[in-house]
């Protein structure tokens, strides 16, 4: 757990120094920028480095200490590149300055791949032309016709894999800018045969590394993705084999099959319980320096320090004990019995695991001694409940795995493990696995006497010979299996259309073993696109043309004439688009290929086309939660105030520009609610005037659990785009709400007072106490110490374990503004009632619900603004409102008791929240929009071109149009509410592609993650229902760092440039620096969904955060991105005001 650094100075000449490095900064490819008078290489392995000229440098040293070096005092020329078979670091002395320097790259360049492009074009043409031309012209003309042929083949081999990439393309283009007066008579006869050949691209994904954890024999059977089986002989414990294509290795130790272990199995938290045959041994192999704490039935058994890329072993009498492992760094873990039985590669503990009970099995909880109720759901449709607080045993499903497959699921936040032993012959066992360790390509290293496959989907696997294995099971339980007792030959490779895990019994030893690769090899090896076009045409054209034109034209294999007028109007309430076009085509757009053949004769005189484009940011939707009257006051971003009349509860109004609506219910002002306020976890405590009602409006199907002072009060199912209401005597009770889906929540008293739009619970909230206020914790009954920090510089401490009351700061909000902050991981809410007149109240808000553009729908008798910055707000008339307060506390306010007219629009230079008192009803209300409307509204560009011409053209063209629509889940498991989602499980950018060939994955500081970084990212996966959809932490193990500085962690999808509608869920904890497309997402500490239309350039779409312990951005749960237009009509429960419907994202 201790960290060190080091350096050396004074090599005897010059005046520079070098630093001591960790292994994570060693590399295998080292280019030298300076001629060196000596070269010094260091490694933890007996590496050999070679140059292009064939010179080799072999490192020698101590195998015991695992330190090796190479030194030469001979000059090494600048430009020399060292290619080494193991990671090294290099330093030397510049021959011209005597200054030593280091070449520090790191492992991202360890196993380069290559790309080869081939271009070939053949064209044959015969033409006869007779031309008479009279020309007066001033012109600039560029004509480019390129025909090129090149052939290149590149092969890169790491271990046993080669990659060849070939691309063929043809391009012809003409671009002309001319001012011309021309009279031309021409006759042209052309016969041309053109073949534009085939473009084939093959891309090889990066694979995995496998580590020899326990094989001590001379038999280590390697099987490659092509089915080749090879014995690679004796390999030392700790040996790593890497390949860019799927492979697997199984070894032997004392007659027990010992599978090599994929680095996909690395983690920091593990649990295991040996069933028999003690004493047992546990081996820990560290992918980075780690301190591992080992617990035996919850009591500390050992603490083991493990150096990076080395291993340590502990031995003890552990039979039937629950062994828990907690590591400070990423490790692999395996178990073996000293009597040569029950070898287990052990996966990280998980909330959900899959497997089957052959003869004897057990499931056990990481938190030993706690009551952990585990649900068993099986492929035969059965379910059961187990108690895994210590160790829950399971009786046989059938010897030799002839029974059902099952999954075991623990409650949210709990982690479990499991294993089975005794298949009826041999003496080995298998472990239960999380979905994150399933794969789609599975090579078999041994001939199997039976094969057992498990998946969460009805997968189908095929072999090269065409044999198919279809998994069947329970759609309800989402567990499927395949079993055969027919021999499956070594070298068979299973290619499956969904992730599976595989196990079987070696026919020669009767030892069962698992093939665990993980999803980095999920989608095969290559993507190939072939386009072939052959065109033969004969044409005779006689044309006399007199043309006066000023034009800019570009011609690329097609000519067309069209007239199009497009008008886009954007206002506060509507968008209208009108397009008129003349065209002849046959087309289908949405991932299709369109072929159009047309003959067009067009004579056009003075054809003028004006294109006006208005680009508008996406705004928000607002939902009528409680307004039942005929008065619903709408105010737009330009200050126009309109009564839109009676609107049904559940009505949604959308606009791309800021607006706000306030309604009425029984004399109480009832603000419509921005969808920015949606969430899954809420807390509220009514102050007075019971009974009260709570209304839940669901943006997706949800089950809401309601707790009254910590006791379950009600469970309410709410269909998507509908609402449900509960009523009860809730005055002074703390009401907590936990929803499985995203909902809006509001509260109202039956005596027509205290209407509250309720924000999601948050760690930090802002507001002011008018007469009476309270702050309350989501976790009722716990001691939660809350810090109150105010604009006047004061601070105080409140205890919000139940409900902390606050006395008046001043009636009608004349007092200070404050923020209330709970400890990390704790969530709170708050509200104030009684401003001295009227009968309404306001809630305390997180920063994520502040905005910069605030239109006022009602004339206010006072205005109160709050911010965390010294913001300045201005109106169209030039009035400014400057917030003042405490820089130390980060709380600022502005207050005026002067009337502020309805239709006033505040534009602020920093996010604020606003509240005030309606002059006609004395009801206070809040204007809560959220940050999506922070900046500007539209951009308009107009281009006008006038051309007069007569053209006769025959054109045959083939074009493709592709639309993008994807959902990504990050919890490793599918959820029914997001059908068809892609499961991202934390792998480096470049490992995966979508079905349309778009690369996606994780980067550290802008580069694809290294192995250790990827291991950290994978370890952060948390299965649903944690924060509803499951999630993945940004760099759970804090590997993406430079010293103590957290580097940016990015998830990227390489979609083409364009405009996309996106929704990103940041589900948990801290989020102050979560970003989308490089822009802060504006999130606080509660669940936050960023929804907007974004412009994507050549760098693709990306979201960003930082390492887990940074406290800057915790995790991501869901990404939805679409490049398709969405229908403006909405089919939810409530009607949409026709004049205001824009788009539902």
PDB file of C-alpha atoms in Angstrom, residues 734-891:
ATOM      1  CA  UNK A 734     -39.827  11.400   5.826  1.00  0.00           C
ATOM      2  CA  UNK A 735     -41.061   9.901   2.561  1.00  0.00           C
ATOM      3  CA  UNK A 736     -38.452   8.070   0.471  1.00  0.00           C
ATOM      4  CA  UNK A 737     -39.016   6.900  -3.094  1.00  0.00           C
ATOM      5  CA  UNK A 738     -36.961   4.321  -4.989  1.00  0.00           C
ATOM      6  CA  UNK A 739     -37.894   3.685  -8.619  1.00  0.00           C
ATOM      7  CA  UNK A 740     -36.705   1.082 -11.111  1.00  0.00           C
ATOM      8  CA  UNK A 741     -37.209   3.573 -13.940  1.00  0.00           C
ATOM      9  CA  UNK A 742     -36.894   7.304 -14.534  1.00  0.00           C
ATOM     10  CA  UNK A 743     -39.829   9.243 -13.061  1.00  0.00           C
ATOM     11  CA  UNK A 744     -40.977  12.759 -12.164  1.00  0.00           C
ATOM     12  CA  UNK A 745     -42.351  13.278  -8.646  1.00  0.00           C
ATOM     13  CA  UNK A 746     -44.555  16.021  -7.197  1.00  0.00           C
ATOM     14  CA  UNK A 747     -46.420  16.559  -3.914  1.00  0.00           C
ATOM     15  CA  UNK A 748     -49.626  18.461  -3.135  1.00  0.00           C
ATOM     16  CA  UNK A 749     -51.759  18.907  -0.044  1.00  0.00           C
ATOM     17  CA  UNK A 750     -55.454  18.133  -0.284  1.00  0.00           C
ATOM     18  CA  UNK A 751     -56.277  21.573   1.180  1.00  0.00           C
ATOM     19  CA  UNK A 752     -54.753  23.192  -1.930  1.00  0.00           C
ATOM     20  CA  UNK A 753     -51.449  24.253  -0.341  1.00  0.00           C
ATOM     21  CA  UNK A 754     -47.743  23.484  -0.604  1.00  0.00           C
ATOM     22  CA  UNK A 755     -47.384  22.168  -4.135  1.00  0.00           C
ATOM     23  CA  UNK A 756     -43.810  20.883  -4.642  1.00  0.00           C
ATOM     24  CA  UNK A 757     -42.084  19.630  -7.780  1.00  0.00           C
ATOM     25  CA  UNK A 758     -39.581  17.307  -6.062  1.00  0.00           C
ATOM     26  CA  UNK A 759     -36.030  16.940  -7.419  1.00  0.00           C
ATOM     27  CA  UNK A 760     -34.012  13.720  -7.089  1.00  0.00           C
ATOM     28  CA  UNK A 761     -32.193  13.338  -3.768  1.00  0.00           C
ATOM     29  CA  UNK A 762     -28.667  14.722  -3.928  1.00  0.00           C
ATOM     30  CA  UNK A 763     -25.548  15.105  -1.808  1.00  0.00           C
ATOM     31  CA  UNK A 764     -25.696  18.916  -2.038  1.00  0.00           C
ATOM     32  CA  UNK A 765     -28.814  21.095  -2.306  1.00  0.00           C
ATOM     33  CA  UNK A 766     -29.401  24.882  -2.429  1.00  0.00           C
ATOM     34  CA  UNK A 767     -32.231  27.081  -1.169  1.00  0.00           C
ATOM     35  CA  UNK A 768     -33.394  29.501   1.503  1.00  0.00           C
ATOM     36  CA  UNK A 769     -35.559  29.203   4.599  1.00  0.00           C
ATOM     37  CA  UNK A 770     -38.424  31.659   4.422  1.00  0.00           C
ATOM     38  CA  UNK A 771     -40.369  30.834   7.627  1.00  0.00           C
ATOM     39  CA  UNK A 772     -40.054  27.085   8.244  1.00  0.00           C
ATOM     40  CA  UNK A 773     -37.684  24.628   6.560  1.00  0.00           C
ATOM     41  CA  UNK A 774     -36.415  21.091   6.927  1.00  0.00           C
ATOM     42  CA  UNK A 775     -33.595  18.978   5.535  1.00  0.00           C
ATOM     43  CA  UNK A 776     -33.942  15.181   5.579  1.00  0.00           C
ATOM     44  CA  UNK A 777     -31.844  12.152   4.626  1.00  0.00           C
ATOM     45  CA  UNK A 778     -32.856   9.478   2.154  1.00  0.00           C
ATOM     46  CA  UNK A 779     -31.527   6.792   4.533  1.00  0.00           C
ATOM     47  CA  UNK A 780     -34.040   7.341   7.318  1.00  0.00           C
ATOM     48  CA  UNK A 781     -32.788   6.689  10.828  1.00  0.00           C
ATOM     49  CA  UNK A 782     -29.071   6.827  10.000  1.00  0.00           C
ATOM     50  CA  UNK A 783     -26.961   9.530  11.598  1.00  0.00           C
ATOM     51  CA  UNK A 784     -26.298  11.905   8.717  1.00  0.00           C
ATOM     52  CA  UNK A 785     -24.345  15.044   9.616  1.00  0.00           C
ATOM     53  CA  UNK A 786     -25.202  17.825   7.146  1.00  0.00           C
ATOM     54  CA  UNK A 787     -23.123  21.013   6.734  1.00  0.00           C
ATOM     55  CA  UNK A 788     -25.045  24.262   6.158  1.00  0.00           C
ATOM     56  CA  UNK A 789     -22.966  26.899   4.299  1.00  0.00           C
ATOM     57  CA  UNK A 790     -24.552  30.270   3.534  1.00  0.00           C
ATOM     58  CA  UNK A 791     -24.135  33.375   1.418  1.00  0.00           C
ATOM     59  CA  UNK A 792     -23.412  35.497   4.511  1.00  0.00           C
ATOM     60  CA  UNK A 793     -20.313  33.387   5.254  1.00  0.00           C
ATOM     61  CA  UNK A 794     -21.860  31.473   8.158  1.00  0.00           C
ATOM     62  CA  UNK A 795     -21.804  27.690   8.581  1.00  0.00           C
ATOM     63  CA  UNK A 796     -23.656  25.260  10.828  1.00  0.00           C
ATOM     64  CA  UNK A 797     -24.066  21.517  11.309  1.00  0.00           C
ATOM     65  CA  UNK A 798     -27.426  19.750  11.222  1.00  0.00           C
ATOM     66  CA  UNK A 799     -28.343  16.158  12.021  1.00  0.00           C
ATOM     67  CA  UNK A 800     -30.579  14.919   9.214  1.00  0.00           C
ATOM     68  CA  UNK A 801     -30.881  11.247  10.171  1.00  0.00           C
ATOM     69  CA  UNK A 802     -34.604  11.763  10.447  1.00  0.00           C
ATOM     70  CA  UNK A 803     -35.583  15.397   9.841  1.00  0.00           C
ATOM     71  CA  UNK A 804     -33.595  18.515  10.745  1.00  0.00           C
ATOM     72  CA  UNK A 805     -35.753  21.649  11.062  1.00  0.00           C
ATOM     73  CA  UNK A 806     -34.476  25.177  10.328  1.00  0.00           C
ATOM     74  CA  UNK A 807     -35.911  28.419  11.658  1.00  0.00           C
ATOM     75  CA  UNK A 808     -36.689  31.438   9.508  1.00  0.00           C
ATOM     76  CA  UNK A 809     -34.021  33.357   7.607  1.00  0.00           C
ATOM     77  CA  UNK A 810     -36.607  36.087   6.914  1.00  0.00           C
ATOM     78  CA  UNK A 811     -40.200  36.111   5.648  1.00  0.00           C
ATOM     79  CA  UNK A 812     -40.723  36.458   1.910  1.00  0.00           C
ATOM     80  CA  UNK A 813     -37.193  35.142   1.359  1.00  0.00           C
ATOM     81  CA  UNK A 814     -35.462  38.286   2.615  1.00  0.00           C
ATOM     82  CA  UNK A 815     -32.695  36.262   4.279  1.00  0.00           C
ATOM     83  CA  UNK A 816     -29.580  34.465   3.201  1.00  0.00           C
ATOM     84  CA  UNK A 817     -29.196  31.668   0.666  1.00  0.00           C
ATOM     85  CA  UNK A 818     -27.568  28.421   1.765  1.00  0.00           C
ATOM     86  CA  UNK A 819     -26.371  25.067   0.579  1.00  0.00           C
ATOM     87  CA  UNK A 820     -26.627  21.852   2.564  1.00  0.00           C
ATOM     88  CA  UNK A 821     -24.005  19.152   1.996  1.00  0.00           C
ATOM     89  CA  UNK A 822     -24.184  15.540   3.167  1.00  0.00           C
ATOM     90  CA  UNK A 823     -21.217  13.175   3.527  1.00  0.00           C
ATOM     91  CA  UNK A 824     -20.055  11.320   0.428  1.00  0.00           C
ATOM     92  CA  UNK A 825     -22.494   8.597  -0.528  1.00  0.00           C
ATOM     93  CA  UNK A 826     -25.404  10.117   1.400  1.00  0.00           C
ATOM     94  CA  UNK A 827     -28.409  11.764  -0.250  1.00  0.00           C
ATOM     95  CA  UNK A 828     -30.651  14.477   1.148  1.00  0.00           C
ATOM     96  CA  UNK A 829     -33.607  16.670   0.248  1.00  0.00           C
ATOM     97  CA  UNK A 830     -35.174  19.802   1.671  1.00  0.00           C
ATOM     98  CA  UNK A 831     -37.980  22.337   1.354  1.00  0.00           C
ATOM     99  CA  UNK A 832     -39.285  25.562   2.902  1.00  0.00           C
ATOM    100  CA  UNK A 833     -42.882  26.668   3.559  1.00  0.00           C
ATOM    101  CA  UNK A 834     -44.611  29.845   4.664  1.00  0.00           C
ATOM    102  CA  UNK A 835     -43.221  33.004   3.114  1.00  0.00           C
ATOM    103  CA  UNK A 836     -45.661  35.104   5.155  1.00  0.00           C
ATOM    104  CA  UNK A 837     -48.561  35.255   2.697  1.00  0.00           C
ATOM    105  CA  UNK A 838     -50.204  32.755   0.353  1.00  0.00           C
ATOM    106  CA  UNK A 839     -49.908  29.044   1.021  1.00  0.00           C
ATOM    107  CA  UNK A 840     -47.237  27.499  -1.172  1.00  0.00           C
ATOM    108  CA  UNK A 841     -43.655  26.309  -0.707  1.00  0.00           C
ATOM    109  CA  UNK A 842     -40.404  25.686  -2.601  1.00  0.00           C
ATOM    110  CA  UNK A 843     -37.921  22.801  -2.637  1.00  0.00           C
ATOM    111  CA  UNK A 844     -34.140  22.879  -2.285  1.00  0.00           C
ATOM    112  CA  UNK A 845     -32.352  22.011  -5.537  1.00  0.00           C
ATOM    113  CA  UNK A 846     -29.074  20.457  -6.698  1.00  0.00           C
ATOM    114  CA  UNK A 847     -26.856  22.480  -9.058  1.00  0.00           C
ATOM    115  CA  UNK A 848     -27.850  20.163 -11.915  1.00  0.00           C
ATOM    116  CA  UNK A 849     -31.244  21.885 -12.016  1.00  0.00           C
ATOM    117  CA  UNK A 850     -29.893  25.442 -12.280  1.00  0.00           C
ATOM    118  CA  UNK A 851     -30.145  27.253 -15.611  1.00  0.00           C
ATOM    119  CA  UNK A 852     -28.834  30.353 -17.388  1.00  0.00           C
ATOM    120  CA  UNK A 853     -31.965  31.383 -19.306  1.00  0.00           C
ATOM    121  CA  UNK A 854     -35.053  31.970 -17.136  1.00  0.00           C
ATOM    122  CA  UNK A 855     -38.350  33.280 -18.598  1.00  0.00           C
ATOM    123  CA  UNK A 856     -40.875  34.487 -15.976  1.00  0.00           C
ATOM    124  CA  UNK A 857     -44.524  33.464 -16.603  1.00  0.00           C
ATOM    125  CA  UNK A 858     -46.034  35.587 -13.776  1.00  0.00           C
ATOM    126  CA  UNK A 859     -45.465  39.112 -12.464  1.00  0.00           C
ATOM    127  CA  UNK A 860     -43.465  38.748  -9.244  1.00  0.00           C
ATOM    128  CA  UNK A 861     -43.699  40.902  -6.127  1.00  0.00           C
ATOM    129  CA  UNK A 862     -40.195  39.788  -5.207  1.00  0.00           C
ATOM    130  CA  UNK A 863     -37.421  37.852  -6.980  1.00  0.00           C
ATOM    131  CA  UNK A 864     -34.837  35.626  -5.286  1.00  0.00           C
ATOM    132  CA  UNK A 865     -31.859  34.190  -7.227  1.00  0.00           C
ATOM    133  CA  UNK A 866     -29.313  31.635  -5.956  1.00  0.00           C
ATOM    134  CA  UNK A 867     -26.042  30.413  -7.493  1.00  0.00           C
ATOM    135  CA  UNK A 868     -22.720  28.854  -6.570  1.00  0.00           C
ATOM    136  CA  UNK A 869     -21.002  31.680  -8.474  1.00  0.00           C
ATOM    137  CA  UNK A 870     -21.021  35.483  -8.501  1.00  0.00           C
ATOM    138  CA  UNK A 871     -23.374  35.456 -11.482  1.00  0.00           C
ATOM    139  CA  UNK A 872     -24.812  38.461 -13.288  1.00  0.00           C
ATOM    140  CA  UNK A 873     -28.212  38.275 -14.964  1.00  0.00           C
ATOM    141  CA  UNK A 874     -29.552  40.779 -17.476  1.00  0.00           C
ATOM    142  CA  UNK A 875     -32.884  41.447 -19.195  1.00  0.00           C
ATOM    143  CA  UNK A 876     -33.714  42.625 -22.706  1.00  0.00           C
ATOM    144  CA  UNK A 877     -34.267  46.138 -21.334  1.00  0.00           C
ATOM    145  CA  UNK A 878     -30.706  46.208 -19.956  1.00  0.00           C
ATOM    146  CA  UNK A 879     -31.525  45.734 -16.263  1.00  0.00           C
ATOM    147  CA  UNK A 880     -28.860  43.697 -14.463  1.00  0.00           C
ATOM    148  CA  UNK A 881     -29.083  41.615 -11.297  1.00  0.00           C
ATOM    149  CA  UNK A 882     -25.715  40.798  -9.679  1.00  0.00           C
ATOM    150  CA  UNK A 883     -25.497  37.980  -7.138  1.00  0.00           C
ATOM    151  CA  UNK A 884     -23.252  38.503  -4.125  1.00  0.00           C
ATOM    152  CA  UNK A 885     -22.238  36.222  -1.297  1.00  0.00           C
ATOM    153  CA  UNK A 886     -19.463  34.071   0.123  1.00  0.00           C
ATOM    154  CA  UNK A 887     -16.623  32.848  -2.063  1.00  0.00           C
ATOM    155  CA  UNK A 888     -15.488  30.602   0.787  1.00  0.00           C
ATOM    156  CA  UNK A 889     -18.842  28.845   1.018  1.00  0.00           C
ATOM    157  CA  UNK A 890     -19.586  29.029  -2.693  1.00  0.00           C
ATOM    158  CA  UNK A 891     -23.092  30.469  -2.189  1.00  0.00           C
TER     159      UNK A 891
END
